[in-house]
Amino acid sequence: MNSYQMYIGGEFTSGATTKMMDVYNPATGEVFAQVPEATRQDTQSAIAAAREAFDKGDWRHSTGIQRATVLFKIAAALRENATRLAELETLNMGKPLTESEYDLADAATCFEYFGGWATKIFGEVNPVPDNAISMTMKEPVGVCGLIIPWNYPLLMAAWKLAPALAAGCTMILKPAEATPVTVLELAKILDKIEELPKGVVNIVTGYGEVAGAELSENYSVDKVAFTGSTEVGRLIMKAAADTNLKKVTLELGGKSPNIFFADSDFEAAVEGALFGCFVNQGEVCSAGSRILVQKPIYEKFVEAMIAKTKMIKVGPGMNRDNKLGALVTTEHLERVSGYISKGKAEGADLVYGGERLGGDLANGYFVSPAIFAGVNNQMTIAKEEIFGPVASVIPFEDEAEAVAIANDSPFGLAGAVWTRDIFRAFRVVKAVRAGILWVNHMQPTYCEAPWGGYKQSGTGRELGRYGIENFLESKQVHINLNEGPMGWY
Ligand code: NAD
């Protein structure tokens, strides 16, 4: 069994903690690694290391080329180690190996993309009316707490580390308690990069209520970038408000509508409905878990969904035949199963799946993908984020009703619309209040394009140029060009 240490101030350490946390393989229910359970004191040590590294200035005053070099080295090492890291991701998180391989490639691309930004951070000259030059200079925001969820462990780390490094920040990364392994493997990669000063990246493992809370409450942390549940996002914003008003960006939950009009390409649409909802076991913030289907094709659509879902193989992610892996933890399996029971109790029609799988799979956390038909938007399964392979198929009459249902949610992360009518597609894109809208597709995500939510799905945007802005402050500099006194007194 692998035993890991944390990474603080450029050293691998178990910190002051005496406790280790078990890390499970969700496909077997077996413990396959152990990591330290960081205390508040350990987290404070990591914050102090990041503060010292920031204040010392080697990193924040480094050139763009120097930072870009580091980012490209990280990307290259991720690509070199992609096979091993993808296997570890699947063993730790449960997702199919092919998906972990995509994630690894995406993570490397993310470091390359922000490596490009490191040399392109510059301010502007503001056209003020006086005999003066007003400039805006860009500077790193400072010490950053990066708190991430378990659904894309290494990729979510990359989304935050890469822009923070490119901007010249120093940081403390806290992975989710269930999935720390690939992030701690990344620490080994970082440690070998000589150009990266000690203390710029620190990694602590531990519980959200301890290590995560310390990051959001600590006065030496200038910014928290968080991805996770809306509930915890609220706590982080509150902690920031009650302490040093640190900057906060939040990427939170969703309940995204995937809208299918009767004129859409039927085969592509059915596949898009399943992919949108079941990829990564449905453990996706932008999962298209509300599948809105226009009435003339509703019955046929549900039947086609069932027929195709029957062909989805569920089982250990390490077996390449399996398209749907284990849910991340036994607690999460309980949670998802609870929603399935609630759907049935509230009168939705479970037309396929939704069962805990036994036999060879009994020790793992497997559930068959569930399709609920006859759902209305007021049911719990249509309102709350399930974060599992549970599809709610909701009928609608016309465009106005589809938009009204789509917007009837406290969330606003993403949505998709399927139609051959370009005018309708754009009307719906403009009418749905969400941060990401796809037309005739669902889920593709690019480092080059912004990601984030409206309403209770978060504040701010990651990726693209917004991603780098998140880790920069703007300083206005005024240079007086008039010689001599002002003549005011
Ligand atoms: P979570 O909110 O339970 O945990 C996320 C992280 O926050 C973990 O590292 C956890 O340890 C930490 N945490 C928990 N309590 C904390 C506290 N009191 N203070 C500080 N940190 C704390 O979420 P999860 O279960 O790991 O992930 C699932 C959620 O993440 C879903 O709601 C999903 O929609 C969301 N998510 C959003 C995006 C996005 O881009 N919008 C992407 C992925 C996941």
Short mmCIF file of C-alpha atoms and ligand atoms in Angstrom, two decimals:
data_model
loop_
_atom_site.label_atom_id
_atom_site.label_comp_id
_atom_site.label_asym_id
_atom_site.label_seq_id
_atom_site.Cartn_x
_atom_site.Cartn_y
_atom_site.Cartn_z
CA MET A 1 0.00 0.00 0.00
CA ASN A 2 1.28 3.47 -0.87
CA SER A 3 1.80 5.89 1.95
CA TYR A 4 2.06 9.55 0.98
CA GLN A 5 3.28 12.68 2.68
CA MET A 6 2.19 16.28 2.26
CA TYR A 7 4.30 18.85 0.43
CA ILE A 8 5.10 21.93 2.50
CA GLY A 9 7.84 24.48 1.88
CA GLY A 10 9.46 22.23 -0.73
CA GLU A 11 9.69 19.25 1.67
CA PHE A 12 7.71 16.04 1.86
CA THR A 13 6.40 15.87 5.40
CA SER A 14 3.76 14.28 7.55
CA GLY A 15 3.52 17.57 9.45
CA ALA A 16 2.49 17.67 13.07
CA THR A 17 -0.38 15.28 12.55
CA THR A 18 -0.19 11.77 13.91
CA LYS A 19 -3.25 10.61 12.01
CA MET A 20 -3.37 9.04 8.57
CA MET A 21 -6.47 8.85 6.36
CA ASP A 22 -7.36 5.76 4.36
CA VAL A 23 -7.83 6.20 0.64
CA TYR A 24 -10.18 3.68 -1.00
CA ASN A 25 -10.45 2.09 -4.40
CA PRO A 26 -14.18 2.54 -5.04
CA ALA A 27 -14.27 -0.38 -7.46
CA THR A 28 -13.30 -2.85 -4.72
CA GLY A 29 -13.94 -1.04 -1.45
CA GLU A 30 -10.32 -1.76 -0.46
CA VAL A 31 -7.88 0.71 1.06
CA PHE A 32 -5.09 1.30 -1.43
CA ALA A 33 -3.22 4.29 -0.02
CA GLN A 34 -2.86 6.42 3.08
CA VAL A 35 -2.32 10.15 3.41
CA PRO A 36 -1.79 12.44 6.41
CA GLU A 37 -4.82 14.07 8.00
CA ALA A 38 -3.65 17.66 8.18
CA THR A 39 -4.35 19.61 11.35
CA ARG A 40 -4.98 23.35 11.51
CA GLN A 41 -1.33 23.70 12.51
CA ASP A 42 -0.15 21.79 9.41
CA THR A 43 -2.29 24.00 7.21
CA GLN A 44 -0.89 27.09 8.94
CA SER A 45 2.66 25.82 8.23
CA ALA A 46 1.77 25.47 4.55
CA ILE A 47 0.25 28.97 4.52
CA ALA A 48 3.38 30.36 6.22
CA ALA A 49 5.58 28.69 3.58
CA ALA A 50 3.49 30.17 0.77
CA ARG A 51 3.51 33.60 2.46
CA GLU A 52 7.27 33.52 2.86
CA ALA A 53 7.76 32.46 -0.76
CA PHE A 54 5.47 35.24 -1.96
CA ASP A 55 7.03 37.95 0.18
CA LYS A 56 10.56 36.87 -0.72
CA GLY A 57 9.61 37.72 -4.26
CA ASP A 58 11.64 35.24 -6.35
CA TRP A 59 8.51 33.89 -7.94
CA ARG A 60 6.29 36.92 -8.12
CA HIS A 61 9.09 38.99 -9.66
CA SER A 62 10.27 36.22 -11.98
CA THR A 63 9.96 36.83 -15.70
CA GLY A 64 7.08 35.48 -17.73
CA ILE A 65 9.52 33.24 -19.57
CA GLN A 66 10.77 31.76 -16.28
CA ARG A 67 7.25 30.93 -15.15
CA ALA A 68 6.28 29.63 -18.60
CA THR A 69 9.30 27.30 -18.49
CA VAL A 70 8.08 25.80 -15.23
CA LEU A 71 4.55 25.34 -16.55
CA PHE A 72 5.78 23.64 -19.72
CA LYS A 73 8.00 21.35 -17.64
CA ILE A 74 5.01 20.33 -15.52
CA ALA A 75 3.01 19.62 -18.69
CA ALA A 76 5.82 17.54 -20.18
CA ALA A 77 6.19 15.50 -16.98
CA LEU A 78 2.43 14.88 -16.87
CA ARG A 79 2.53 13.60 -20.44
CA GLU A 80 5.55 11.37 -19.67
CA ASN A 81 3.77 9.88 -16.66
CA ALA A 82 0.28 9.91 -18.17
CA THR A 83 -0.24 6.14 -18.26
CA ARG A 84 0.68 5.61 -14.61
CA LEU A 85 -1.19 8.70 -13.40
CA ALA A 86 -4.33 7.82 -15.36
CA GLU A 87 -4.33 4.37 -13.76
CA LEU A 88 -3.96 5.91 -10.31
CA GLU A 89 -6.79 8.33 -11.04
CA THR A 90 -9.08 5.47 -11.99
CA LEU A 91 -8.03 3.38 -8.98
CA ASN A 92 -8.69 6.29 -6.64
CA MET A 93 -11.74 7.89 -8.18
CA GLY A 94 -13.50 5.05 -10.01
CA LYS A 95 -13.93 6.57 -13.47
CA PRO A 96 -13.21 4.54 -16.65
CA LEU A 97 -9.56 4.52 -17.65
CA THR A 98 -10.24 6.16 -21.02
CA GLU A 99 -11.78 9.10 -19.20
CA SER A 100 -8.78 9.36 -16.86
CA GLU A 101 -6.52 9.39 -19.91
CA TYR A 102 -8.52 12.30 -21.35
CA ASP A 103 -8.25 14.09 -18.02
CA LEU A 104 -4.49 13.65 -17.92
CA ALA A 105 -4.09 15.03 -21.43
CA ASP A 106 -6.41 17.93 -20.53
CA ALA A 107 -4.42 18.68 -17.39
CA ALA A 108 -1.17 18.81 -19.39
CA THR A 109 -2.83 21.07 -21.98
CA CYS A 110 -4.03 23.34 -19.20
CA PHE A 111 -0.44 23.86 -17.97
CA GLU A 112 0.67 24.52 -21.56
CA TYR A 113 -2.19 26.96 -22.17
CA PHE A 114 -1.45 29.00 -19.04
CA GLY A 115 2.27 28.66 -19.74
CA GLY A 116 1.46 30.72 -22.83
CA TRP A 117 -0.32 33.33 -20.69
CA ALA A 118 2.68 33.77 -18.36
CA THR A 119 4.45 35.84 -21.03
CA LYS A 120 1.35 37.78 -22.02
CA ILE A 121 0.32 39.46 -18.80
CA PHE A 122 0.43 43.19 -19.30
CA GLY A 123 -1.51 46.25 -18.30
CA GLU A 124 -2.72 49.25 -20.23
CA VAL A 125 -2.42 52.99 -20.49
CA ASN A 126 -5.65 54.73 -19.47
CA PRO A 127 -6.73 57.76 -21.55
CA VAL A 128 -7.03 60.29 -18.68
CA PRO A 129 -7.71 63.95 -19.58
CA ASP A 130 -4.85 65.51 -17.53
CA ASN A 131 -1.20 65.99 -18.44
CA ALA A 132 -0.40 62.64 -16.88
CA ILE A 133 0.08 59.04 -17.73
CA SER A 134 -2.29 56.65 -16.02
CA MET A 135 -1.28 53.02 -16.28
CA THR A 136 -2.82 49.81 -15.04
CA MET A 137 -0.23 47.31 -13.91
CA LYS A 138 -1.06 43.66 -13.32
CA GLU A 139 0.31 41.94 -10.23
CA PRO A 140 -0.23 38.52 -8.69
CA VAL A 141 -3.01 38.49 -6.11
CA GLY A 142 -0.75 36.83 -3.50
CA VAL A 143 -1.10 33.69 -1.41
CA CYS A 144 -3.92 31.52 -2.76
CA GLY A 145 -5.86 28.69 -1.13
CA LEU A 146 -6.97 26.26 -3.82
CA ILE A 147 -9.71 23.88 -2.68
CA ILE A 148 -10.89 21.22 -5.11
CA PRO A 149 -13.47 18.41 -5.37
CA TRP A 150 -13.06 14.70 -6.10
CA ASN A 151 -14.70 14.31 -9.50
CA TYR A 152 -11.71 15.34 -11.67
CA PRO A 153 -8.90 15.30 -9.09
CA LEU A 154 -5.86 16.12 -11.18
CA LEU A 155 -7.71 18.19 -13.77
CA MET A 156 -9.34 20.41 -11.14
CA ALA A 157 -5.89 20.87 -9.57
CA ALA A 158 -4.52 21.91 -12.98
CA TRP A 159 -7.37 24.40 -13.56
CA LYS A 160 -6.26 26.26 -10.43
CA LEU A 161 -2.51 25.64 -10.16
CA ALA A 162 -1.73 26.55 -13.78
CA PRO A 163 -3.21 30.08 -13.85
CA ALA A 164 -2.07 30.80 -10.28
CA LEU A 165 1.51 29.84 -11.20
CA ALA A 166 1.39 31.75 -14.48
CA ALA A 167 0.26 34.88 -12.59
CA GLY A 168 3.14 34.61 -10.08
CA CYS A 169 1.08 33.66 -7.03
CA THR A 170 2.10 31.22 -4.32
CA MET A 171 -0.40 28.64 -3.16
CA ILE A 172 -1.69 25.91 -0.92
CA LEU A 173 -3.69 23.21 -2.68
CA LYS A 174 -6.11 21.01 -0.78
CA PRO A 175 -7.47 18.02 -2.68
CA ALA A 176 -10.75 16.38 -1.65
CA GLU A 177 -10.34 13.89 1.19
CA ALA A 178 -11.43 10.96 -1.03
CA THR A 179 -9.04 11.61 -3.94
CA PRO A 180 -5.63 12.96 -2.91
CA VAL A 181 -3.40 10.45 -4.74
CA THR A 182 -2.71 11.97 -8.16
CA VAL A 183 -2.28 15.42 -6.64
CA LEU A 184 0.40 14.03 -4.30
CA GLU A 185 2.03 12.35 -7.30
CA LEU A 186 2.04 15.78 -8.94
CA ALA A 187 3.97 17.07 -5.90
CA LYS A 188 6.77 14.65 -6.81
CA ILE A 189 6.84 16.16 -10.30
CA LEU A 190 6.93 19.71 -8.94
CA ASP A 191 9.71 18.84 -6.52
CA LYS A 192 12.01 17.88 -9.39
CA ILE A 193 11.61 21.22 -11.19
CA GLU A 194 14.61 23.26 -10.05
CA GLU A 195 13.25 26.55 -11.39
CA LEU A 196 10.23 26.36 -9.07
CA PRO A 197 11.23 27.98 -5.75
CA LYS A 198 10.44 26.13 -2.54
CA GLY A 199 7.16 27.11 -0.94
CA VAL A 200 5.50 28.34 -4.14
CA VAL A 201 3.25 25.26 -4.26
CA ASN A 202 2.25 23.52 -1.04
CA ILE A 203 -0.13 20.60 -0.79
CA VAL A 204 -2.05 19.63 2.34
CA THR A 205 -4.36 16.64 2.64
CA GLY A 206 -7.12 16.56 5.18
CA TYR A 207 -10.71 17.31 5.96
CA GLY A 208 -12.56 20.28 4.56
CA GLU A 209 -13.80 21.38 7.97
CA VAL A 210 -10.20 21.53 9.22
CA ALA A 211 -7.67 22.18 6.44
CA GLY A 212 -10.19 23.76 4.03
CA ALA A 213 -11.69 25.93 6.76
CA GLU A 214 -8.23 27.13 7.84
CA LEU A 215 -7.50 28.23 4.27
CA SER A 216 -10.73 30.21 4.07
CA GLU A 217 -10.35 31.80 7.52
CA ASN A 218 -6.60 32.54 7.62
CA TYR A 219 -5.58 36.21 7.42
CA SER A 220 -2.41 35.42 5.44
CA VAL A 221 -4.39 33.96 2.55
CA ASP A 222 -5.21 36.63 -0.04
CA LYS A 223 -7.55 34.57 -2.20
CA VAL A 224 -9.47 31.32 -2.15
CA ALA A 225 -10.35 29.62 -5.41
CA PHE A 226 -12.89 26.92 -4.64
CA THR A 227 -14.62 24.23 -6.67
CA GLY A 228 -17.18 22.11 -4.89
CA SER A 229 -20.71 22.12 -3.55
CA THR A 230 -22.87 25.23 -3.25
CA GLU A 231 -23.25 24.49 0.47
CA VAL A 232 -19.49 24.63 1.13
CA GLY A 233 -19.10 27.59 -1.26
CA ARG A 234 -21.45 29.53 1.02
CA LEU A 235 -19.31 28.66 4.07
CA ILE A 236 -16.16 29.83 2.28
CA MET A 237 -17.67 33.14 1.26
CA LYS A 238 -18.88 33.66 4.81
CA ALA A 239 -15.46 32.81 6.27
CA ALA A 240 -13.83 35.31 3.90
CA ALA A 241 -16.39 37.97 4.86
CA ASP A 242 -15.84 37.38 8.57
CA THR A 243 -12.04 37.55 8.37
CA ASN A 244 -9.85 39.47 5.92
CA LEU A 245 -12.31 39.79 3.01
CA LYS A 246 -9.99 37.67 0.90
CA LYS A 247 -10.93 37.41 -2.75
CA VAL A 248 -13.13 34.42 -3.50
CA THR A 249 -14.00 32.64 -6.72
CA LEU A 250 -16.51 29.82 -6.56
CA GLU A 251 -17.26 27.05 -9.06
CA LEU A 252 -20.28 25.31 -7.57
CA GLY A 253 -23.01 22.84 -8.32
CA GLY A 254 -25.56 22.66 -11.08
CA LYS A 255 -28.75 21.06 -12.35
CA SER A 256 -28.27 21.70 -16.01
CA PRO A 257 -31.03 21.41 -18.61
CA ASN A 258 -30.36 19.51 -21.83
CA ILE A 259 -33.17 20.56 -24.19
CA PHE A 260 -34.26 18.47 -27.17
CA PHE A 261 -36.61 19.85 -29.82
CA ALA A 262 -38.54 17.53 -32.11
CA ASP A 263 -36.51 18.62 -35.15
CA SER A 264 -33.13 17.59 -33.69
CA ASP A 265 -31.00 14.84 -35.24
CA PHE A 266 -32.62 11.99 -33.28
CA GLU A 267 -29.69 9.57 -33.01
CA ALA A 268 -27.20 12.30 -32.11
CA ALA A 269 -29.69 13.73 -29.63
CA VAL A 270 -30.22 10.46 -27.76
CA GLU A 271 -26.50 9.88 -27.50
CA GLY A 272 -26.03 13.49 -26.39
CA ALA A 273 -28.64 13.04 -23.67
CA LEU A 274 -26.84 9.98 -22.30
CA PHE A 275 -23.33 11.39 -22.60
CA GLY A 276 -24.44 14.68 -21.05
CA CYS A 277 -25.80 12.88 -18.01
CA PHE A 278 -23.78 9.67 -17.57
CA VAL A 279 -20.20 10.59 -18.48
CA ASN A 280 -17.94 10.35 -15.42
CA GLN A 281 -20.79 8.41 -13.69
CA GLY A 282 -22.80 11.64 -13.74
CA GLU A 283 -20.34 13.04 -11.20
CA VAL A 284 -20.02 16.19 -13.26
CA CYS A 285 -20.94 19.70 -12.15
CA SER A 286 -22.38 20.46 -15.60
CA ALA A 287 -24.22 17.12 -15.92
CA GLY A 288 -27.28 17.49 -18.13
CA SER A 289 -29.41 15.78 -15.52
CA ARG A 290 -32.65 17.53 -16.53
CA ILE A 291 -33.41 16.15 -19.96
CA LEU A 292 -36.19 18.26 -21.49
CA VAL A 293 -37.80 16.57 -24.49
CA GLN A 294 -40.48 18.05 -26.75
CA LYS A 295 -43.76 16.14 -26.54
CA PRO A 296 -44.01 14.79 -30.15
CA ILE A 297 -40.77 12.79 -29.70
CA TYR A 298 -40.96 12.19 -25.94
CA GLU A 299 -42.05 8.51 -25.89
CA LYS A 300 -39.73 7.49 -28.70
CA PHE A 301 -36.85 9.39 -27.07
CA VAL A 302 -37.27 7.66 -23.70
CA GLU A 303 -37.44 4.25 -25.41
CA ALA A 304 -34.27 5.00 -27.38
CA MET A 305 -32.53 6.18 -24.21
CA ILE A 306 -33.43 2.92 -22.46
CA ALA A 307 -32.26 0.80 -25.42
CA LYS A 308 -28.90 2.57 -25.56
CA THR A 309 -28.41 2.65 -21.80
CA LYS A 310 -28.84 -1.13 -21.67
CA MET A 311 -25.65 -1.32 -23.73
CA ILE A 312 -23.58 0.75 -21.27
CA LYS A 313 -21.27 -1.62 -19.40
CA VAL A 314 -20.88 -0.83 -15.73
CA GLY A 315 -17.87 -2.09 -13.78
CA PRO A 316 -14.32 -1.38 -12.65
CA GLY A 317 -12.82 1.54 -14.56
CA MET A 318 -9.59 -0.39 -15.10
CA ASN A 319 -11.45 -2.68 -17.52
CA ARG A 320 -11.60 -0.76 -20.78
CA ASP A 321 -14.93 -2.34 -21.78
CA ASN A 322 -16.67 -0.51 -18.96
CA LYS A 323 -18.15 2.87 -19.81
CA LEU A 324 -19.45 3.65 -16.33
CA GLY A 325 -17.28 3.11 -13.25
CA ALA A 326 -17.86 3.07 -9.50
CA LEU A 327 -19.23 6.03 -7.57
CA VAL A 328 -16.53 7.71 -5.53
CA THR A 329 -17.36 6.64 -1.97
CA THR A 330 -19.80 4.45 -0.13
CA GLU A 331 -21.36 7.63 1.39
CA HIS A 332 -21.90 9.04 -2.08
CA LEU A 333 -23.47 5.77 -3.23
CA GLU A 334 -25.92 6.07 -0.31
CA ARG A 335 -26.68 9.65 -1.27
CA VAL A 336 -27.36 8.80 -4.92
CA SER A 337 -29.46 5.77 -3.92
CA GLY A 338 -31.41 8.03 -1.57
CA TYR A 339 -32.32 10.33 -4.47
CA ILE A 340 -33.42 7.34 -6.56
CA SER A 341 -35.75 6.22 -3.74
CA LYS A 342 -37.05 9.77 -3.41
CA GLY A 343 -37.75 9.96 -7.15
CA LYS A 344 -39.86 6.81 -6.93
CA ALA A 345 -41.61 7.99 -3.76
CA GLU A 346 -42.54 11.32 -5.38
CA GLY A 347 -44.17 9.53 -8.32
CA ALA A 348 -41.52 9.69 -11.05
CA ASP A 349 -41.43 6.62 -13.26
CA LEU A 350 -38.12 4.72 -12.95
CA VAL A 351 -38.02 3.17 -16.42
CA TYR A 352 -34.49 1.83 -16.24
CA GLY A 353 -31.69 1.04 -13.78
CA GLY A 354 -31.03 2.74 -10.47
CA GLU A 355 -30.00 -0.46 -8.70
CA ARG A 356 -26.96 -1.15 -6.60
CA LEU A 357 -25.00 -3.83 -8.44
CA GLY A 358 -24.14 -7.08 -6.70
CA GLY A 359 -22.32 -10.29 -7.70
CA ASP A 360 -18.70 -9.60 -8.63
CA LEU A 361 -19.32 -5.89 -8.12
CA ALA A 362 -20.83 -6.16 -4.65
CA ASN A 363 -17.78 -4.79 -2.84
CA GLY A 364 -17.53 -1.75 -5.11
CA TYR A 365 -19.81 1.29 -5.18
CA PHE A 366 -21.67 0.54 -8.39
CA VAL A 367 -25.14 1.64 -9.41
CA SER A 368 -26.75 1.05 -12.80
CA PRO A 369 -27.53 4.26 -14.72
CA ALA A 370 -31.05 5.38 -13.87
CA ILE A 371 -33.65 6.91 -16.17
CA PHE A 372 -36.73 8.54 -14.68
CA ALA A 373 -39.55 9.40 -17.09
CA GLY A 374 -42.62 11.50 -16.36
CA VAL A 375 -40.64 13.86 -14.18
CA ASN A 376 -41.87 17.35 -13.43
CA ASN A 377 -39.54 20.17 -12.50
CA GLN A 378 -40.90 20.43 -8.95
CA MET A 379 -39.77 16.93 -7.95
CA THR A 380 -36.67 16.67 -5.75
CA ILE A 381 -34.76 14.71 -8.42
CA ALA A 382 -35.29 17.63 -10.83
CA LYS A 383 -34.44 20.31 -8.31
CA GLU A 384 -31.40 19.07 -6.40
CA GLU A 385 -27.98 18.13 -7.67
CA ILE A 386 -27.62 14.34 -7.46
CA PHE A 387 -24.10 14.10 -8.87
CA GLY A 388 -24.63 10.55 -10.04
CA PRO A 389 -25.93 8.68 -13.13
CA VAL A 390 -29.58 9.66 -12.70
CA ALA A 391 -31.47 11.19 -15.62
CA SER A 392 -34.77 13.01 -15.17
CA VAL A 393 -36.67 13.21 -18.46
CA ILE A 394 -39.16 16.07 -18.49
CA PRO A 395 -41.68 16.65 -21.33
CA PHE A 396 -42.38 20.14 -22.71
CA GLU A 397 -44.81 21.62 -25.24
CA ASP A 398 -43.00 24.53 -26.90
CA GLU A 399 -39.94 26.77 -26.76
CA ALA A 400 -41.41 29.13 -24.16
CA GLU A 401 -42.14 26.24 -21.81
CA ALA A 402 -38.70 24.69 -22.33
CA VAL A 403 -37.00 27.99 -21.44
CA ALA A 404 -39.26 28.49 -18.42
CA ILE A 405 -38.43 25.00 -17.08
CA ALA A 406 -34.72 25.43 -17.85
CA ASN A 407 -34.58 28.68 -15.89
CA ASP A 408 -36.69 27.41 -13.00
CA SER A 409 -33.66 26.41 -10.92
CA PRO A 410 -31.46 28.05 -8.31
CA PHE A 411 -28.49 26.89 -10.38
CA GLY A 412 -27.15 28.33 -13.62
CA LEU A 413 -23.98 26.49 -14.53
CA ALA A 414 -24.66 25.06 -17.97
CA GLY A 415 -27.26 23.98 -20.50
CA ALA A 416 -27.61 22.61 -24.00
CA VAL A 417 -30.11 22.88 -26.83
CA TRP A 418 -30.59 20.44 -29.70
CA THR A 419 -32.36 21.61 -32.84
CA ARG A 420 -31.70 22.06 -36.55
CA ASP A 421 -33.21 25.56 -36.41
CA ILE A 422 -30.35 28.04 -35.94
CA PHE A 423 -32.73 30.88 -35.05
CA ARG A 424 -34.35 28.85 -32.31
CA ALA A 425 -30.95 27.67 -31.07
CA PHE A 426 -29.81 31.25 -30.59
CA ARG A 427 -33.08 32.37 -29.00
CA VAL A 428 -32.73 29.58 -26.43
CA VAL A 429 -29.02 30.29 -25.88
CA LYS A 430 -29.89 33.90 -25.10
CA ALA A 431 -32.87 33.04 -22.91
CA VAL A 432 -31.29 30.42 -20.65
CA ARG A 433 -29.51 31.97 -17.67
CA ALA A 434 -26.38 29.86 -17.37
CA GLY A 435 -22.64 30.30 -17.79
CA ILE A 436 -22.10 27.71 -20.51
CA LEU A 437 -24.50 26.84 -23.35
CA TRP A 438 -23.88 24.14 -25.92
CA VAL A 439 -25.76 23.77 -29.20
CA ASN A 440 -26.10 20.22 -30.54
CA HIS A 441 -23.52 18.95 -28.06
CA MET A 442 -22.98 18.73 -24.32
CA GLN A 443 -19.87 18.78 -22.16
CA PRO A 444 -16.89 19.74 -24.34
CA THR A 445 -14.71 22.05 -22.29
CA TYR A 446 -11.63 23.96 -23.38
CA CYS A 447 -8.81 25.71 -21.54
CA GLU A 448 -9.27 28.55 -24.02
CA ALA A 449 -12.91 29.26 -23.10
CA PRO A 450 -14.42 30.52 -19.81
CA TRP A 451 -16.07 28.18 -17.35
CA GLY A 452 -18.37 29.12 -14.48
CA GLY A 453 -21.91 29.70 -13.37
CA TYR A 454 -24.76 32.16 -13.03
CA LYS A 455 -26.98 32.23 -9.94
CA GLN A 456 -26.00 29.77 -7.18
CA SER A 457 -23.56 27.93 -9.43
CA GLY A 458 -20.79 30.31 -8.48
CA THR A 459 -19.01 33.59 -8.89
CA GLY A 460 -16.23 34.36 -11.37
CA ARG A 461 -14.95 32.30 -14.27
CA GLU A 462 -12.08 29.89 -14.67
CA LEU A 463 -10.10 29.12 -17.83
CA GLY A 464 -9.51 31.35 -20.83
CA ARG A 465 -8.32 34.89 -20.15
CA TYR A 466 -10.75 35.04 -17.22
CA GLY A 467 -8.76 32.25 -15.59
CA ILE A 468 -5.59 34.31 -15.44
CA GLU A 469 -7.46 37.48 -14.38
CA ASN A 470 -8.69 35.58 -11.30
CA PHE A 471 -5.16 35.48 -9.97
CA LEU A 472 -4.20 39.07 -10.79
CA GLU A 473 -4.73 42.41 -9.08
CA SER A 474 -4.91 45.64 -11.07
CA LYS A 475 -2.77 48.51 -9.81
CA GLN A 476 -3.46 51.99 -11.16
CA VAL A 477 -0.31 54.10 -11.46
CA HIS A 478 -0.49 57.84 -12.10
CA ILE A 479 2.57 59.72 -13.38
CA ASN A 480 2.28 63.49 -13.17
CA LEU A 481 3.83 65.20 -16.22
CA ASN A 482 3.44 68.77 -14.89
CA GLU A 483 6.59 70.19 -13.36
CA GLY A 484 6.45 72.37 -10.24
CA PRO A 485 3.75 72.88 -7.58
CA MET A 486 0.10 72.34 -8.33
CA GLY A 487 -0.74 75.91 -7.24
CA TRP A 488 -3.65 74.75 -5.02
CA TYR A 489 -2.48 76.59 -1.86
P1 NAD B 1 -17.55 19.51 -1.40
O1 NAD B 1 -18.07 20.90 -1.41
O2 NAD B 1 -18.06 18.58 -0.38
O3 NAD B 1 -15.96 19.51 -1.23
C1 NAD B 1 -15.13 20.25 -2.09
C2 NAD B 1 -13.86 20.58 -1.35
O4 NAD B 1 -14.17 21.45 -0.28
C3 NAD B 1 -13.13 19.39 -0.74
O5 NAD B 1 -11.75 19.55 -0.89
C4 NAD B 1 -13.54 19.48 0.71
O6 NAD B 1 -12.61 18.89 1.58
C5 NAD B 1 -13.59 20.97 0.92
N1 NAD B 1 -14.41 21.40 2.05
C6 NAD B 1 -15.43 20.74 2.66
N2 NAD B 1 -15.89 21.46 3.70
C7 NAD B 1 -15.17 22.61 3.75
C8 NAD B 1 -15.18 23.76 4.57
N3 NAD B 1 -16.04 23.87 5.60
N4 NAD B 1 -14.31 24.75 4.32
C9 NAD B 1 -13.45 24.67 3.28
N5 NAD B 1 -13.37 23.59 2.49
C10 NAD B 1 -14.23 22.58 2.70
O7 NAD B 1 -17.76 18.98 -2.88
P2 NAD B 1 -17.41 17.55 -3.46
O8 NAD B 1 -18.41 16.59 -2.91
O9 NAD B 1 -15.97 17.26 -3.29
O10 NAD B 1 -17.64 17.80 -5.02
C11 NAD B 1 -18.88 17.79 -5.59
C12 NAD B 1 -19.40 19.20 -5.81
O11 NAD B 1 -18.45 19.95 -6.57
C13 NAD B 1 -20.66 19.21 -6.62
O12 NAD B 1 -21.59 20.09 -6.05
C14 NAD B 1 -20.21 19.71 -7.99
O13 NAD B 1 -21.20 20.32 -8.75
C15 NAD B 1 -19.12 20.64 -7.63
N6 NAD B 1 -18.22 20.86 -8.78
C16 NAD B 1 -18.30 22.04 -9.47
C17 NAD B 1 -17.50 22.27 -10.58
C18 NAD B 1 -17.59 23.57 -11.36
O14 NAD B 1 -16.71 23.85 -12.15
N7 NAD B 1 -18.61 24.38 -11.16
C19 NAD B 1 -16.59 21.29 -10.98
C20 NAD B 1 -16.52 20.10 -10.27
C21 NAD B 1 -17.34 19.89 -9.16
#
